[in-house]
CSV table of C-alpha atoms and ligand atoms in Angstrom, one decimal:
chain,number,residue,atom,x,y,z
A,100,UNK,CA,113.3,72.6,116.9
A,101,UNK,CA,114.5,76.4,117.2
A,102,UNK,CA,113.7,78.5,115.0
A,103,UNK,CA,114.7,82.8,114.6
A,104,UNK,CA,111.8,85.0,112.8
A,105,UNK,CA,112.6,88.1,112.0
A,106,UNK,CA,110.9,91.3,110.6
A,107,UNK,CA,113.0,94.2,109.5
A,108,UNK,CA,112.7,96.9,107.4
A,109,UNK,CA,116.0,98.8,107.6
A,110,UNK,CA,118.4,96.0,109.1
A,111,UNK,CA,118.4,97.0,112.9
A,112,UNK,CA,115.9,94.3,114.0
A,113,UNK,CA,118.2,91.6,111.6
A,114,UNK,CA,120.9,92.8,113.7
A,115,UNK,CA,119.6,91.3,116.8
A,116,UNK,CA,118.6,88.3,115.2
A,117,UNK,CA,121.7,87.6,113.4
A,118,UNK,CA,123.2,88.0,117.1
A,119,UNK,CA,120.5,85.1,118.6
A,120,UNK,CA,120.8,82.9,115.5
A,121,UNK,CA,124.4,83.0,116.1
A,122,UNK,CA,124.0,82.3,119.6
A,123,UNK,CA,121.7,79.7,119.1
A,124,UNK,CA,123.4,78.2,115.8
A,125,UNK,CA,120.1,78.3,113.9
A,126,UNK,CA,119.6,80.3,111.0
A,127,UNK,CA,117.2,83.7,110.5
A,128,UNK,CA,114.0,82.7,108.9
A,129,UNK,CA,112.9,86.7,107.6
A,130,UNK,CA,109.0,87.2,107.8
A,131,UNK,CA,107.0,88.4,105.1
A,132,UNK,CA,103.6,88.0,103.7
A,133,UNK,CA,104.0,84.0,102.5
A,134,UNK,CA,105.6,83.2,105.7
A,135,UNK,CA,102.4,85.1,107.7
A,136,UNK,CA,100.0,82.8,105.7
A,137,UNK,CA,101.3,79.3,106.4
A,138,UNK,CA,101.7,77.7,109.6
A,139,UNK,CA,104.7,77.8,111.7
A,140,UNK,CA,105.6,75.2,114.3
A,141,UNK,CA,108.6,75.2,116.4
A,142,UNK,CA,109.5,74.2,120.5
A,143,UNK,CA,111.6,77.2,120.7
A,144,UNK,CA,110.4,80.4,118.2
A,145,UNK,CA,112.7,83.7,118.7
A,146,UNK,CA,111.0,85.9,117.5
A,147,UNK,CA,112.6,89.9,116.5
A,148,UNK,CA,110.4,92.7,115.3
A,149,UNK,CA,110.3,96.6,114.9
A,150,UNK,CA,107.9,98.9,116.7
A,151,UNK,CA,105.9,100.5,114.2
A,152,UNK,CA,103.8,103.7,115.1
A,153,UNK,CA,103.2,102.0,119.1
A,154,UNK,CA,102.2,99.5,117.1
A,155,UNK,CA,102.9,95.4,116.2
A,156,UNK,CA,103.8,95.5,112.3
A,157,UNK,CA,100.8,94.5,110.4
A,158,UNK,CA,102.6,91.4,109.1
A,159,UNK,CA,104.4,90.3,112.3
A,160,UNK,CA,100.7,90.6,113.4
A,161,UNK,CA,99.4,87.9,111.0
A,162,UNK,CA,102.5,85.9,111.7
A,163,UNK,CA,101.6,85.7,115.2
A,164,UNK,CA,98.1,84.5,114.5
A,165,UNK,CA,100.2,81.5,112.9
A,166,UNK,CA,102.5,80.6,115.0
A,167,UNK,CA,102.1,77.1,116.7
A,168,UNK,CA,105.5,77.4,119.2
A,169,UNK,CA,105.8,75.8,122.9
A,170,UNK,CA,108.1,78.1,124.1
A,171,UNK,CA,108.2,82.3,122.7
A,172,UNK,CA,111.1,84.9,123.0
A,173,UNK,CA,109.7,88.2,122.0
A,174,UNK,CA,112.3,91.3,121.3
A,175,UNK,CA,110.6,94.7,120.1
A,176,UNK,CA,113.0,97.1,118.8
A,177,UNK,CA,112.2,100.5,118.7
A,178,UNK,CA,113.7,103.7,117.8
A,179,UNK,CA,114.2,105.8,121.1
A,180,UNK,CA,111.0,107.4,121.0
A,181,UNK,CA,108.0,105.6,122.1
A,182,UNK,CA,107.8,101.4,122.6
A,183,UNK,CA,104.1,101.4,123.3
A,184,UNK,CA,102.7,98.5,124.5
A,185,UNK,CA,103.3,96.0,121.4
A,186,UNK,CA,104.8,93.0,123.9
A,187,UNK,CA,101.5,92.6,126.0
A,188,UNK,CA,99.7,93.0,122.6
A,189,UNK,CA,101.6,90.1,121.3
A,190,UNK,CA,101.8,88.0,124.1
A,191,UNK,CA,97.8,88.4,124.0
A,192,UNK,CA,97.5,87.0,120.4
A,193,UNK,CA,100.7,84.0,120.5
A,194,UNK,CA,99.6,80.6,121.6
A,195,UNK,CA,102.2,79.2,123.4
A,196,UNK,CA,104.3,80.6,126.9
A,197,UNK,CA,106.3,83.9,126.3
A,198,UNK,CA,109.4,82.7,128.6
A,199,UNK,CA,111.3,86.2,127.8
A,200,UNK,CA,110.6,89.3,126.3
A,201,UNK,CA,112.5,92.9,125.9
A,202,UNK,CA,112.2,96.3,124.3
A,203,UNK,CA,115.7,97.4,123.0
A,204,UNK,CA,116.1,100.5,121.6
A,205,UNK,CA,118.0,101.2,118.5
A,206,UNK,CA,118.4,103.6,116.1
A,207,UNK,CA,115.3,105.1,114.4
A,208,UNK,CA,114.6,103.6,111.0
A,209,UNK,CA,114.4,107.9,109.5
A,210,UNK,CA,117.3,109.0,111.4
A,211,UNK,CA,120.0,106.4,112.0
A,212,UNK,CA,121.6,103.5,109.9
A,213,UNK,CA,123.6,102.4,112.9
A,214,UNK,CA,122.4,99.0,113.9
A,215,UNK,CA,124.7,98.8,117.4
A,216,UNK,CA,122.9,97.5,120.4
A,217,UNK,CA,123.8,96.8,123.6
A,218,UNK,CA,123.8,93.2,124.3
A,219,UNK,CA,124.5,92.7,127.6
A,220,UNK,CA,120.8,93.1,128.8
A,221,UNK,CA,119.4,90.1,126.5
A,222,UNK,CA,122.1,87.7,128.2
A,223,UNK,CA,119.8,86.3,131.1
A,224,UNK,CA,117.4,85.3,128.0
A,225,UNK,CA,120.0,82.3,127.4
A,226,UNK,CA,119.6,81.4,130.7
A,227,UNK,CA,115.8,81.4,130.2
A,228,UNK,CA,116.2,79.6,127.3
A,229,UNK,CA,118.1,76.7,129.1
A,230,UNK,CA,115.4,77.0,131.8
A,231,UNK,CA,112.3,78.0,130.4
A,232,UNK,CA,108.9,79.0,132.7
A,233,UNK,CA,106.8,81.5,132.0
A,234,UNK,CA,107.6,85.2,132.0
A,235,UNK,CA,105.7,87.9,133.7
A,236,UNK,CA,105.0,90.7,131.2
A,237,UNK,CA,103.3,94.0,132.4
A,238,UNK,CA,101.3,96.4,130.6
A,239,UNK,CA,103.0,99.8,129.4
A,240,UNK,CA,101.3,102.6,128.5
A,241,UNK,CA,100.5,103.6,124.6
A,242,UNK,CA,99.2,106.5,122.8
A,243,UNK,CA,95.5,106.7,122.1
A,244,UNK,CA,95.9,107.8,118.8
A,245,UNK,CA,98.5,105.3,118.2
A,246,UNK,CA,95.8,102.3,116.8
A,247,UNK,CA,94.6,105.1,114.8
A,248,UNK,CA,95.1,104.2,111.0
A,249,UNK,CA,99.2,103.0,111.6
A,250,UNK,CA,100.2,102.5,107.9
A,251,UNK,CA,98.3,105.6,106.5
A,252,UNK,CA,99.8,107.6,108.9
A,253,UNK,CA,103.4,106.5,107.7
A,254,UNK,CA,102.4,107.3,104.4
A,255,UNK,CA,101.7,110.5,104.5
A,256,UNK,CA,104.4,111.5,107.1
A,257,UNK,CA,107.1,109.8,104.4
A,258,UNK,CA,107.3,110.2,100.9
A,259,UNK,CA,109.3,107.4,98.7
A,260,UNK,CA,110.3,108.1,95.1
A,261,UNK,CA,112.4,106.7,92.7
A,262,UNK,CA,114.8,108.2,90.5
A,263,UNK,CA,116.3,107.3,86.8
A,264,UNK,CA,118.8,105.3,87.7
A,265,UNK,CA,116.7,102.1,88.5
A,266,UNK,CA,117.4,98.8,86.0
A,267,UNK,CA,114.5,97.6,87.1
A,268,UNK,CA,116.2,94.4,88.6
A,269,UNK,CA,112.9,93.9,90.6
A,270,UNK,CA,115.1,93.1,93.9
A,271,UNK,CA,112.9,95.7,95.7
A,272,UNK,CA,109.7,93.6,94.8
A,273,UNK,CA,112.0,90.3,95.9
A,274,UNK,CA,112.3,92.1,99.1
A,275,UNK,CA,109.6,93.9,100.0
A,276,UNK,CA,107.4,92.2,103.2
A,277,UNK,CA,104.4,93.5,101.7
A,278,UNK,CA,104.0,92.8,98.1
A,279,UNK,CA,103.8,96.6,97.3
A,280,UNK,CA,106.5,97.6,95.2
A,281,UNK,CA,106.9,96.6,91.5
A,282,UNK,CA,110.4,97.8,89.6
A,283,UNK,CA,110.7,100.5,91.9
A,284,UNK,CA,106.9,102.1,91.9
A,285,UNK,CA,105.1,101.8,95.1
A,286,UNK,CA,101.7,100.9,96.2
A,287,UNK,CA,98.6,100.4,98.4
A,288,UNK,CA,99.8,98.2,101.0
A,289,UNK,CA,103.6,100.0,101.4
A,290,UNK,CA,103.6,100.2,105.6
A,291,UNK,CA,107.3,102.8,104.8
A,292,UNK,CA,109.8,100.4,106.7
A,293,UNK,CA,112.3,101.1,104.0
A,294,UNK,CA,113.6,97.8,102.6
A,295,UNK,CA,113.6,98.5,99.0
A,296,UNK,CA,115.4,101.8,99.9
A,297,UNK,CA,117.5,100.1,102.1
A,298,UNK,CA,118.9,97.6,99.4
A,299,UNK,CA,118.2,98.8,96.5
A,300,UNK,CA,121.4,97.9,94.7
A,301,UNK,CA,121.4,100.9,92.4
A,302,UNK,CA,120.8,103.5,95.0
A,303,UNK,CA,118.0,104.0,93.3
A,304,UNK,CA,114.9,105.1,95.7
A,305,UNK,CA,115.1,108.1,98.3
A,306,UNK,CA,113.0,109.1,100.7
A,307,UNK,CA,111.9,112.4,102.5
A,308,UNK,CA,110.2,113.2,105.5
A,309,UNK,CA,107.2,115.1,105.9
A,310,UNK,CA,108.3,118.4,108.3
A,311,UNK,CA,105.3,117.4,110.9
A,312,UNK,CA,107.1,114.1,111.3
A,313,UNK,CA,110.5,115.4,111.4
A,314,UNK,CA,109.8,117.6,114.2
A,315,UNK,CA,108.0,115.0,116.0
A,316,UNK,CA,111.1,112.5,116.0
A,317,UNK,CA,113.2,115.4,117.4
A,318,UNK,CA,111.9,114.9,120.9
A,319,UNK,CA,114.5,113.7,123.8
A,320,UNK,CA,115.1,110.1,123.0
A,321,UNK,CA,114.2,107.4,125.6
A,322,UNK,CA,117.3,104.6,125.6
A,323,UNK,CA,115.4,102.3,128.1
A,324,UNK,CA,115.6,98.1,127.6
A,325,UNK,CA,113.4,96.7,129.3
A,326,UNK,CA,113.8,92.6,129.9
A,327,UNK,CA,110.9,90.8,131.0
A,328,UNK,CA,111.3,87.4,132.3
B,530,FMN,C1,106.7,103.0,110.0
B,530,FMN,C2,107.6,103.1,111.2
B,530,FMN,C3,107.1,103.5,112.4
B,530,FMN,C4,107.9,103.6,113.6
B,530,FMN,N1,107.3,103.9,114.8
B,530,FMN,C5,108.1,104.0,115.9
B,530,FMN,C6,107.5,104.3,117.2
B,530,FMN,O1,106.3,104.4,117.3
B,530,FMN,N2,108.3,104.4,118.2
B,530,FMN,C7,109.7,104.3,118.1
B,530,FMN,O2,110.4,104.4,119.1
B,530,FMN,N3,110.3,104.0,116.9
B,530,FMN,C8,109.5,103.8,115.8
B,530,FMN,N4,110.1,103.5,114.6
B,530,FMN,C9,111.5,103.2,114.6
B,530,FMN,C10,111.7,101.7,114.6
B,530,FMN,O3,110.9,101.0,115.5
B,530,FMN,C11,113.2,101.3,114.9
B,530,FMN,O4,114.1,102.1,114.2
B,530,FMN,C12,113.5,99.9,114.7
B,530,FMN,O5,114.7,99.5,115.3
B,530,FMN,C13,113.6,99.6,113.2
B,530,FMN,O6,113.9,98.2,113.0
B,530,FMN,P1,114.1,97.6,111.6
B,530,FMN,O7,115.3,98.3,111.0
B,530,FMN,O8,114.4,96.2,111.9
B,530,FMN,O9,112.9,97.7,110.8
B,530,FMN,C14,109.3,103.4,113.5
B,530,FMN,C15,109.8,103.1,112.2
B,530,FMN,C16,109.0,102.9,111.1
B,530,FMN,C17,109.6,102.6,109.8
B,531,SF4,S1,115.8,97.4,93.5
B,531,SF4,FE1,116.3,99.4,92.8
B,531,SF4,S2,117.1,99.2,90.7
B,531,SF4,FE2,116.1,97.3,91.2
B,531,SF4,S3,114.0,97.5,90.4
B,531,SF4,FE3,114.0,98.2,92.5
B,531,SF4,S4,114.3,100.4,92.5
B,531,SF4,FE4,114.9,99.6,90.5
B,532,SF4,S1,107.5,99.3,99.2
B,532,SF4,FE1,107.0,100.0,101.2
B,532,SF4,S2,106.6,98.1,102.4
B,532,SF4,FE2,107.7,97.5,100.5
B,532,SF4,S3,109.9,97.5,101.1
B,532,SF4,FE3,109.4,99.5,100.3
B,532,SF4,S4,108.9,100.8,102.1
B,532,SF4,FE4,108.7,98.6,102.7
């Protein structure tokens, strides 16, 4: 069996998966916290994640440590400034072969809605797919500070607040992969990827950037894929 996994907060990640599902006629299976704390099997798992802060996602993390699969396809996508190191990291934790991995770069969850990518690169993964053998991965280089508290770090470099016109149709709690939103108030465990703003069918939640972070995600963007098989 094949199966899709996906993690996205603000749709670029989905955007690649809707593209392999398609590929692949399978559907997307969207990871959140229930998903990260039951087993998954598969022969084939594809699975599609954001880089967050250099970092693997806290729940694709748990995920991972799940994941029963023969055969992985790992794809990080990341928003043009720094991909870390987050493939070797998850190839160290996933039982079962990696045949294929890539970085691709997107826009950046804060800056861009776009979800264009460029899929010409991720075509010799079919081919891999077809054939599988294991792929060789190398290890890329990733801030020091990167490990350093990931999810407090987002919180206080992006503020999330909500505004009158919320109805308090609860999709945001529906949606969010954390558990941390209820009717539109945020909290503990929020990791900032966005969702609730994202869909939030009444427009109601905005977010703002913290002028430290802004200027840090005005640096020259690196537009690099990198395919590993
Ligand atoms: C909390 C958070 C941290 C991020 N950290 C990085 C990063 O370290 N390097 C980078 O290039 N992009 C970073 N991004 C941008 C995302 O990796 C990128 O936009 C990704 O494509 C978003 O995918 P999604 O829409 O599926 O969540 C970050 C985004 C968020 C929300
Ligand atoms: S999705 Fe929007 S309108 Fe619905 S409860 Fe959440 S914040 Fe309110
Ligand atoms: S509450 Fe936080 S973790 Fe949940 S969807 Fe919103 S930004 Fe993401």
């Amino acid at each position: 069996m094949t199966s899709v996994y996906c993690f996205s907060g603000s749709g670029h990640s989905y955007a690649i998966a809707e593209y392999f599902a398609r590929e692949l006629q399978v559907p997307v299976v969207n990871i959140d916290r229930r998903l990260a704390e039951s087993h998954c099997q598969a022969d084939l798992a594809v699975v599609i994640f954001p880089v967050y802060c250099q970092n693997i996602p806290a729940v694709v993390r748990d995920f991972f440590s799940k994941l029963d699969s023969k055969h992985v396809v790992l794809i990080a996508t990341y928003g043009k400034i720094s991909h870390g190191n987050v493939l070797w990291e998850a190839f160290k934790i996933i039982r079962g072969r990696v045949i294929a991995a890539a970085y691709v770069p997107m826009g950046h969850t804060y800056l861009d809605s776009s979800t264009q990518f460029d899929a010409q690169p991720l075509q010799p993964i079919f081919a891999r797919i077809q054939h599988p053998r294991a792929a060789t991965l190398t290890r890329e280089s990733k801030h020091p500070l990167a490990s350093f508290f990931p999810s407090w770090r987002s919180r206080c470099g992006v503020r999330i607040w909500l505004d009158e016109s919320c109805n308090a149709c609860n999709l945001c709690t529906e949606q969010c992969p954390m558990q941390a939103i209820e009717a539109g108030i945020i909290h503990g465990n929020c990791i900032r990827c966005l969702r609730c703003v994202c869909q939030c069918p009444k427009s109601a939640l905005h977010f703002q950037l913290h002028p430290i972070l802004k200027r840090y995600l005005e640096q020259t963007p690196c537009e690099d894929t990198k395919v590993y098989l």
